[in-house]
Amino acid sequence: MAPGIAHDIALEISPKPGDTIDNLSTPRPIIDEDRLAANIARVQSYMDEHGLNFRPHIKTHKIPALARAQLAAGAKGINCQKITEAEVFADAGFEDILITFNILATEKLVRLSALNDRISGLKVVADSTVTVDGLSGWFATRKPLTVLVECDTGGARCGVQSPAEAAKLGKDIAGKPGLVFGGLMTYPKPDSAAATQEFLSDAVRLLKADGIECPIVSNGGTPSLFDAHLVTAATEHRAGTYIYNDRSMVRAGHCREEDCAMHILATVVSRPTEDRAVIDAGSKALTSDLLGFADYGQVVGYPDAVIKGLSEEHGVIDLSNCTGPRPEIGDKIRIIPNHTCVVSNLFDQMVFHRDGVVTRIEEIAARGLVW
């Protein structure tokens, strides 16, 4: 096919404001504008009520327009996971950016120092002297970089293992050329507010005993979102998934199905048997993340349908438990994904709608930027 013809066809199937959702080419993620706005307002209201700064994690959506909406609602700064994500948001005018990942290797430090020169509020984390020494060695002759100590308060991922280690590493950072000690950061396991509070408060106390102030104490995670007020040592909370919500958040009791702003729109392309439907959304659209579920998403309107298997382009739905009408060939269905954040990294665009009518299309600006 000639390139010009392919381009024209692409334009014809690209969504436009005013289109109806039912006429969109699939598979495609779609975002309900009203649910999106309600999710932003709900969480910001909670943070304001409890006097916590809120720092949204943009890895969920990777879209500058949505981060602007989060800041307009009252959020303070943003959280990125990788340097390349932060670069995109710096390009879009964001200044207060926390990167919550250990950054190592010269090629990354080159990019990090260039980013630090461009914006006023860059911060990173570290959980070892190896990372701290690498940062100091690079930034000693450059604009100083703010560094927080990452603490493992029970999440069992990265982080120093005790308040004493946190205080020791914080003191090390404070004494290193090119570095400014910024505080503490953690991503705790769910339902662990008491343990998180004890760890962070002890670490702050030990730092103060050494004459070191702790300007930021950053707690995090959508799973811990509505326990944030119980961690009184924290000055801010970070969360990402809440803006869209997903099936795992419904299961955790953080939201209802009707609070899920993201659906994957898919088409039934085959009904090989009475009890089997095949859709055009596979692992490249729904992700293979299970997050503890036995299947790959919730089919809206068909609560007993089970998405039991994914290949790259196909999803297989078991309809054997459905007692009412079943989706037929050509029907479009909506699916609440298990995990919204990964879906954002699978597509170039996100389509937004209100009452089934397309309102806007946003490029997923930081899509694929994972280092």
Coordinates of C-alpha atoms in Angstrom, one line a residue:
M1 CA 0.0 0.0 0.0
A2 CA 1.3 3.4 -0.9
P3 CA 2.4 5.6 2.0
G4 CA -0.1 8.3 1.0
I5 CA -3.0 5.9 1.0
A6 CA -2.0 4.5 4.4
H7 CA -1.9 8.0 5.8
D8 CA -5.3 8.9 4.5
I9 CA -6.8 5.7 5.9
A10 CA -5.2 6.5 9.3
L11 CA -6.8 9.9 9.3
E12 CA -10.2 8.4 8.5
I13 CA -10.1 6.0 11.5
S14 CA -8.6 8.5 13.9
P15 CA -11.1 9.7 16.5
K16 CA -12.3 13.3 16.5
P17 CA -14.2 15.4 19.1
G18 CA -17.9 14.8 18.4
D19 CA -17.5 11.2 17.4
T20 CA -19.5 8.7 19.3
I21 CA -17.7 6.0 21.3
D22 CA -19.6 3.2 19.6
N23 CA -18.2 4.2 16.2
L24 CA -14.5 4.2 17.3
S25 CA -12.1 1.7 15.9
T26 CA -11.0 -0.9 18.5
P27 CA -9.2 -1.9 20.7
R28 CA -8.8 1.5 22.4
P29 CA -8.7 2.9 25.9
I30 CA -11.3 5.5 26.6
I31 CA -11.6 7.9 29.6
D32 CA -14.8 9.2 31.1
E33 CA -14.3 13.0 31.7
D34 CA -16.8 13.3 34.5
R35 CA -15.3 10.3 36.4
L36 CA -11.8 11.6 35.8
A37 CA -12.7 15.0 37.3
A38 CA -14.5 13.5 40.2
N39 CA -11.5 11.3 41.0
I40 CA -9.1 14.2 41.0
A41 CA -11.5 16.3 43.2
R42 CA -12.1 13.5 45.7
V43 CA -8.5 12.8 46.4
Q44 CA -7.4 16.4 46.5
S45 CA -10.3 17.2 48.9
Y46 CA -9.1 14.4 51.2
M47 CA -5.5 15.7 51.2
D48 CA -6.6 19.3 51.8
E49 CA -8.8 18.2 54.7
H50 CA -5.8 16.5 56.4
G51 CA -3.3 19.2 55.6
L52 CA -1.1 17.0 53.4
N53 CA 0.7 18.1 50.3
F54 CA -0.3 15.9 47.4
R55 CA 2.2 14.8 44.6
P56 CA 0.5 12.8 41.9
H57 CA 2.4 10.1 40.2
I58 CA 2.2 10.7 36.4
K59 CA 3.2 7.2 35.4
T60 CA -0.5 6.3 35.4
H61 CA -1.4 8.7 32.6
K62 CA 1.9 10.1 31.2
I63 CA -0.1 13.1 29.9
P64 CA 0.9 16.7 30.7
A65 CA -2.7 18.0 30.4
L66 CA -3.9 15.7 33.1
A67 CA -1.0 16.7 35.4
R68 CA -2.0 20.3 34.9
A69 CA -5.5 19.4 36.0
Q70 CA -4.1 17.7 39.1
L71 CA -2.0 20.8 40.0
A72 CA -4.9 23.1 39.2
A73 CA -7.0 21.2 41.8
G74 CA -4.3 21.8 44.4
A75 CA -1.5 19.2 44.0
K76 CA 2.0 20.2 44.8
G77 CA 4.5 19.1 42.2
I78 CA 4.5 15.7 40.4
N79 CA 6.1 12.3 40.8
C80 CA 7.9 10.6 37.9
Q81 CA 9.5 7.2 37.9
K82 CA 12.3 7.6 35.3
I83 CA 14.4 10.5 33.9
T84 CA 12.9 10.3 30.4
E85 CA 9.4 10.8 31.9
A86 CA 10.6 13.8 33.9
E87 CA 12.2 15.3 30.7
V88 CA 8.8 15.2 28.9
F89 CA 7.1 17.0 31.8
A90 CA 9.9 19.5 32.2
D91 CA 9.4 20.3 28.5
A92 CA 5.8 20.9 29.3
G93 CA 6.7 23.5 32.0
F94 CA 6.7 21.5 35.2
E95 CA 9.3 22.5 37.8
D96 CA 8.7 20.5 41.0
I97 CA 9.5 16.9 40.0
L98 CA 10.4 14.0 42.3
I99 CA 11.9 11.0 40.6
T100 CA 11.4 8.0 42.8
F101 CA 14.1 5.6 41.5
N102 CA 17.7 4.9 42.2
I103 CA 19.7 6.5 39.4
L104 CA 23.0 4.9 38.4
A105 CA 25.4 4.9 35.4
T106 CA 27.0 7.8 33.6
E107 CA 24.6 8.0 30.7
K108 CA 21.8 8.6 33.1
L109 CA 23.7 11.1 35.2
V110 CA 24.4 13.1 32.1
R111 CA 20.7 13.4 31.4
L112 CA 19.9 14.0 35.1
S113 CA 22.3 16.9 35.4
A114 CA 21.0 18.5 32.2
L115 CA 17.4 18.2 33.6
N116 CA 18.6 19.6 37.0
D117 CA 20.0 22.6 35.2
R118 CA 16.7 23.2 33.4
I119 CA 14.2 23.2 36.3
S120 CA 14.1 24.6 39.8
G121 CA 12.7 21.8 41.9
L122 CA 14.2 18.4 40.8
K123 CA 14.6 15.8 43.5
V124 CA 15.7 12.2 43.4
V125 CA 16.0 9.3 45.9
A126 CA 18.7 6.9 47.0
D127 CA 18.9 4.0 49.3
S128 CA 22.7 3.2 49.3
T129 CA 26.1 4.8 49.6
V130 CA 26.8 3.4 46.1
T131 CA 24.0 5.5 44.6
V132 CA 24.8 8.5 46.8
D133 CA 28.6 8.4 46.0
G134 CA 27.7 8.2 42.3
L135 CA 25.4 11.2 42.5
S136 CA 27.9 13.2 44.5
G137 CA 30.8 12.4 42.2
W138 CA 28.8 13.7 39.3
F139 CA 27.2 16.7 40.9
A140 CA 30.2 18.0 42.9
T141 CA 31.1 20.5 40.3
R142 CA 27.6 21.1 39.0
K143 CA 24.3 22.6 40.2
P144 CA 23.5 20.8 43.5
L145 CA 21.0 18.0 43.4
T146 CA 18.4 17.4 46.1
V147 CA 18.3 13.8 47.3
L148 CA 15.8 12.0 49.6
V149 CA 16.5 8.7 51.4
E150 CA 14.2 5.9 50.2
C151 CA 13.0 3.8 53.2
D152 CA 11.6 0.3 53.2
T153 CA 8.8 0.6 55.7
G154 CA 7.3 -2.8 54.8
G155 CA 6.8 -2.8 51.0
A156 CA 9.9 -5.0 50.5
R157 CA 11.1 -3.3 47.4
C158 CA 13.9 -0.7 47.5
G159 CA 14.8 1.2 50.6
V160 CA 17.0 1.3 53.7
Q161 CA 15.9 -1.3 56.3
S162 CA 15.8 0.7 59.5
P163 CA 15.3 4.3 60.8
A164 CA 19.0 4.2 62.0
E165 CA 20.1 3.4 58.4
A166 CA 17.9 6.2 57.1
A167 CA 19.4 8.7 59.5
K168 CA 23.0 7.5 58.6
L169 CA 22.4 7.8 54.9
G170 CA 20.7 11.2 55.3
K171 CA 23.7 12.5 57.3
D172 CA 25.9 11.1 54.5
I173 CA 23.9 13.0 51.8
A174 CA 24.0 16.2 53.8
G175 CA 27.8 16.0 54.0
K176 CA 28.4 15.2 50.3
P177 CA 29.6 17.8 47.8
G178 CA 27.0 18.5 45.1
L179 CA 24.1 17.1 47.1
V180 CA 21.4 18.6 49.3
F181 CA 19.5 16.4 51.8
G182 CA 15.8 16.6 50.9
G183 CA 14.2 14.2 53.4
L184 CA 12.7 10.8 53.4
M185 CA 10.5 8.8 50.9
T186 CA 8.7 5.5 51.2
Y187 CA 6.3 3.3 49.2
P188 CA 4.7 1.1 52.0
K189 CA 2.7 -2.0 51.7
P190 CA -1.1 -1.5 52.1
D191 CA -2.7 -1.3 55.5
S192 CA 0.6 -0.6 57.3
A193 CA 0.1 3.0 58.4
A194 CA 1.1 2.3 62.0
A195 CA 4.4 0.7 61.0
T196 CA 5.1 3.4 58.4
Q197 CA 4.5 6.1 61.0
E198 CA 6.8 4.5 63.5
F199 CA 9.6 4.1 61.0
L200 CA 9.4 7.6 59.6
S201 CA 8.9 9.4 62.9
D202 CA 11.9 7.5 64.4
A203 CA 14.1 8.4 61.4
V204 CA 13.1 12.1 61.6
R205 CA 13.9 12.1 65.3
L206 CA 17.3 10.6 64.7
L207 CA 18.1 13.1 62.0
K208 CA 17.1 16.0 64.2
A209 CA 19.3 14.6 67.0
D210 CA 22.2 15.1 64.5
G211 CA 21.0 18.6 63.7
I212 CA 19.6 17.6 60.3
E213 CA 16.2 18.9 59.3
C214 CA 13.9 16.8 57.2
P215 CA 12.0 19.1 54.9
I216 CA 10.1 16.4 53.0
V217 CA 8.7 13.2 54.3
S218 CA 7.0 11.6 51.3
N219 CA 4.6 8.7 51.8
G220 CA 3.0 7.0 48.8
G221 CA 0.7 4.8 46.9
T222 CA -2.9 4.6 45.8
P223 CA -3.4 1.4 47.9
S224 CA -2.5 3.4 51.0
L225 CA -4.2 6.6 49.9
F226 CA -7.0 7.0 52.4
D227 CA -4.8 6.0 55.3
A228 CA -2.5 8.9 54.5
H229 CA -3.7 11.0 57.4
L230 CA -2.7 8.2 59.9
V231 CA 1.0 8.8 58.9
T232 CA 1.4 12.1 60.7
A233 CA 5.2 12.2 60.2
A234 CA 4.6 12.5 56.4
T235 CA 4.4 16.0 54.8
E236 CA 3.1 14.7 51.5
H237 CA 1.5 11.7 49.8
R238 CA 2.1 10.4 46.3
A239 CA -0.5 8.4 44.3
G240 CA -1.1 7.7 40.6
T241 CA -3.8 5.0 39.9
Y242 CA -6.5 7.0 41.6
I243 CA -7.0 9.3 38.7
Y244 CA -8.4 6.5 36.5
N245 CA -9.0 3.7 39.1
D246 CA -9.1 0.1 38.0
R247 CA -10.3 -3.3 38.9
S248 CA -7.7 -3.8 41.6
M249 CA -8.7 -0.6 43.3
V250 CA -12.4 -1.7 43.3
R251 CA -11.3 -4.9 45.0
A252 CA -9.3 -3.0 47.6
G253 CA -12.4 -1.0 48.5
H254 CA -10.8 2.4 47.4
C255 CA -13.5 3.0 44.8
R256 CA -16.6 1.6 43.1
E257 CA -16.9 0.2 39.6
E258 CA -18.6 3.5 38.6
D259 CA -15.5 5.4 39.7
C260 CA -13.4 3.7 37.1
A261 CA -12.7 6.3 34.4
M262 CA -10.8 4.1 32.1
H263 CA -12.4 1.4 30.0
I264 CA -10.9 -0.6 27.2
L265 CA -13.3 -0.6 24.2
A266 CA -13.1 -3.9 22.3
T267 CA -15.1 -5.6 19.6
V268 CA -16.3 -9.2 19.6
V269 CA -14.8 -10.7 16.5
S270 CA -15.7 -14.4 16.9
R271 CA -18.2 -16.7 18.7
P272 CA -16.7 -20.1 17.9
T273 CA -19.0 -21.7 20.5
E274 CA -22.0 -20.8 22.6
D275 CA -19.8 -20.3 25.6
R276 CA -16.8 -18.6 24.0
A277 CA -16.4 -15.1 22.7
V278 CA -13.2 -13.7 21.2
I279 CA -12.4 -10.0 21.2
D280 CA -9.8 -7.9 19.4
A281 CA -8.0 -6.9 22.7
G282 CA -5.2 -9.1 23.8
S283 CA -2.1 -8.5 25.9
K284 CA -1.1 -5.6 23.7
A285 CA -4.3 -3.8 24.9
L286 CA -5.3 -5.2 28.3
T287 CA -1.8 -6.2 29.6
S288 CA -1.1 -9.5 31.1
D289 CA -1.0 -8.2 34.6
L290 CA -3.2 -10.3 36.9
L291 CA -2.5 -8.4 40.2
G292 CA -3.9 -11.4 42.1
F293 CA -7.0 -11.9 39.8
A294 CA -7.5 -15.2 37.9
D295 CA -8.6 -13.3 34.8
Y296 CA -7.7 -10.2 32.7
G297 CA -10.4 -7.6 33.4
Q298 CA -14.1 -7.0 34.2
V299 CA -16.5 -6.9 31.3
V300 CA -18.9 -4.1 32.0
G301 CA -22.5 -5.3 31.8
Y302 CA -21.6 -8.9 31.9
P303 CA -20.5 -9.6 35.5
D304 CA -20.3 -13.4 35.0
A305 CA -18.1 -13.2 31.8
V306 CA -14.5 -14.3 32.4
I307 CA -11.6 -13.1 30.3
K308 CA -9.7 -16.3 30.7
G309 CA -6.9 -16.0 28.2
L310 CA -4.9 -13.4 26.2
S311 CA -2.6 -13.8 23.3
E312 CA -1.1 -10.7 21.7
E313 CA -4.1 -9.7 19.6
H314 CA -6.9 -11.9 21.0
G315 CA -8.8 -12.1 24.2
V316 CA -10.9 -15.2 25.0
I317 CA -14.0 -14.7 27.1
D318 CA -15.7 -17.6 28.9
L319 CA -19.5 -17.0 28.8
S320 CA -20.5 -20.3 30.4
N321 CA -21.7 -18.6 33.6
C322 CA -23.7 -15.9 31.9
T323 CA -27.4 -16.5 32.4
G324 CA -28.8 -13.5 30.4
P325 CA -27.9 -12.1 27.0
R326 CA -24.4 -12.7 25.7
P327 CA -22.3 -10.4 23.4
E328 CA -22.6 -11.3 19.7
I329 CA -20.2 -10.9 16.8
G330 CA -19.7 -7.2 16.0
D331 CA -20.8 -6.0 19.5
K332 CA -18.5 -3.5 21.2
I333 CA -17.9 -4.1 24.9
R334 CA -16.1 -2.2 27.6
I335 CA -13.6 -3.7 30.0
I336 CA -12.3 -2.4 33.3
P337 CA -8.6 -3.4 33.2
N338 CA -6.9 -5.0 36.2
H339 CA -4.1 -2.3 36.0
T340 CA -4.6 1.1 34.3
C341 CA -1.0 2.2 34.5
V342 CA 0.3 -0.4 32.1
V343 CA -2.5 0.2 29.6
S344 CA -1.3 3.9 29.3
N345 CA 2.1 2.6 28.1
L346 CA 0.5 0.4 25.4
F347 CA -1.1 3.2 23.3
D348 CA 0.0 6.4 21.6
Q349 CA -3.3 8.3 22.3
M350 CA -6.0 8.4 24.9
V351 CA -9.6 9.2 23.9
F352 CA -11.7 11.2 26.4
H353 CA -15.5 11.3 26.3
R354 CA -18.5 12.6 28.1
D355 CA -21.8 10.6 27.9
G356 CA -20.3 8.6 25.0
V357 CA -19.3 11.5 22.8
V358 CA -15.6 12.2 22.2
T359 CA -14.4 15.4 23.9
R360 CA -10.7 15.4 23.1
I361 CA -7.7 13.2 22.2
E362 CA -4.5 13.5 24.1
E363 CA -1.1 12.2 23.1
I364 CA 0.4 9.9 25.7
A365 CA 3.5 12.1 25.7
A366 CA 5.7 9.9 28.0
R367 CA 4.6 6.6 26.5
G368 CA 7.4 4.1 26.3
L369 CA 9.9 6.2 28.3
V370 CA 11.1 3.6 30.9
W371 CA 14.7 4.6 31.7

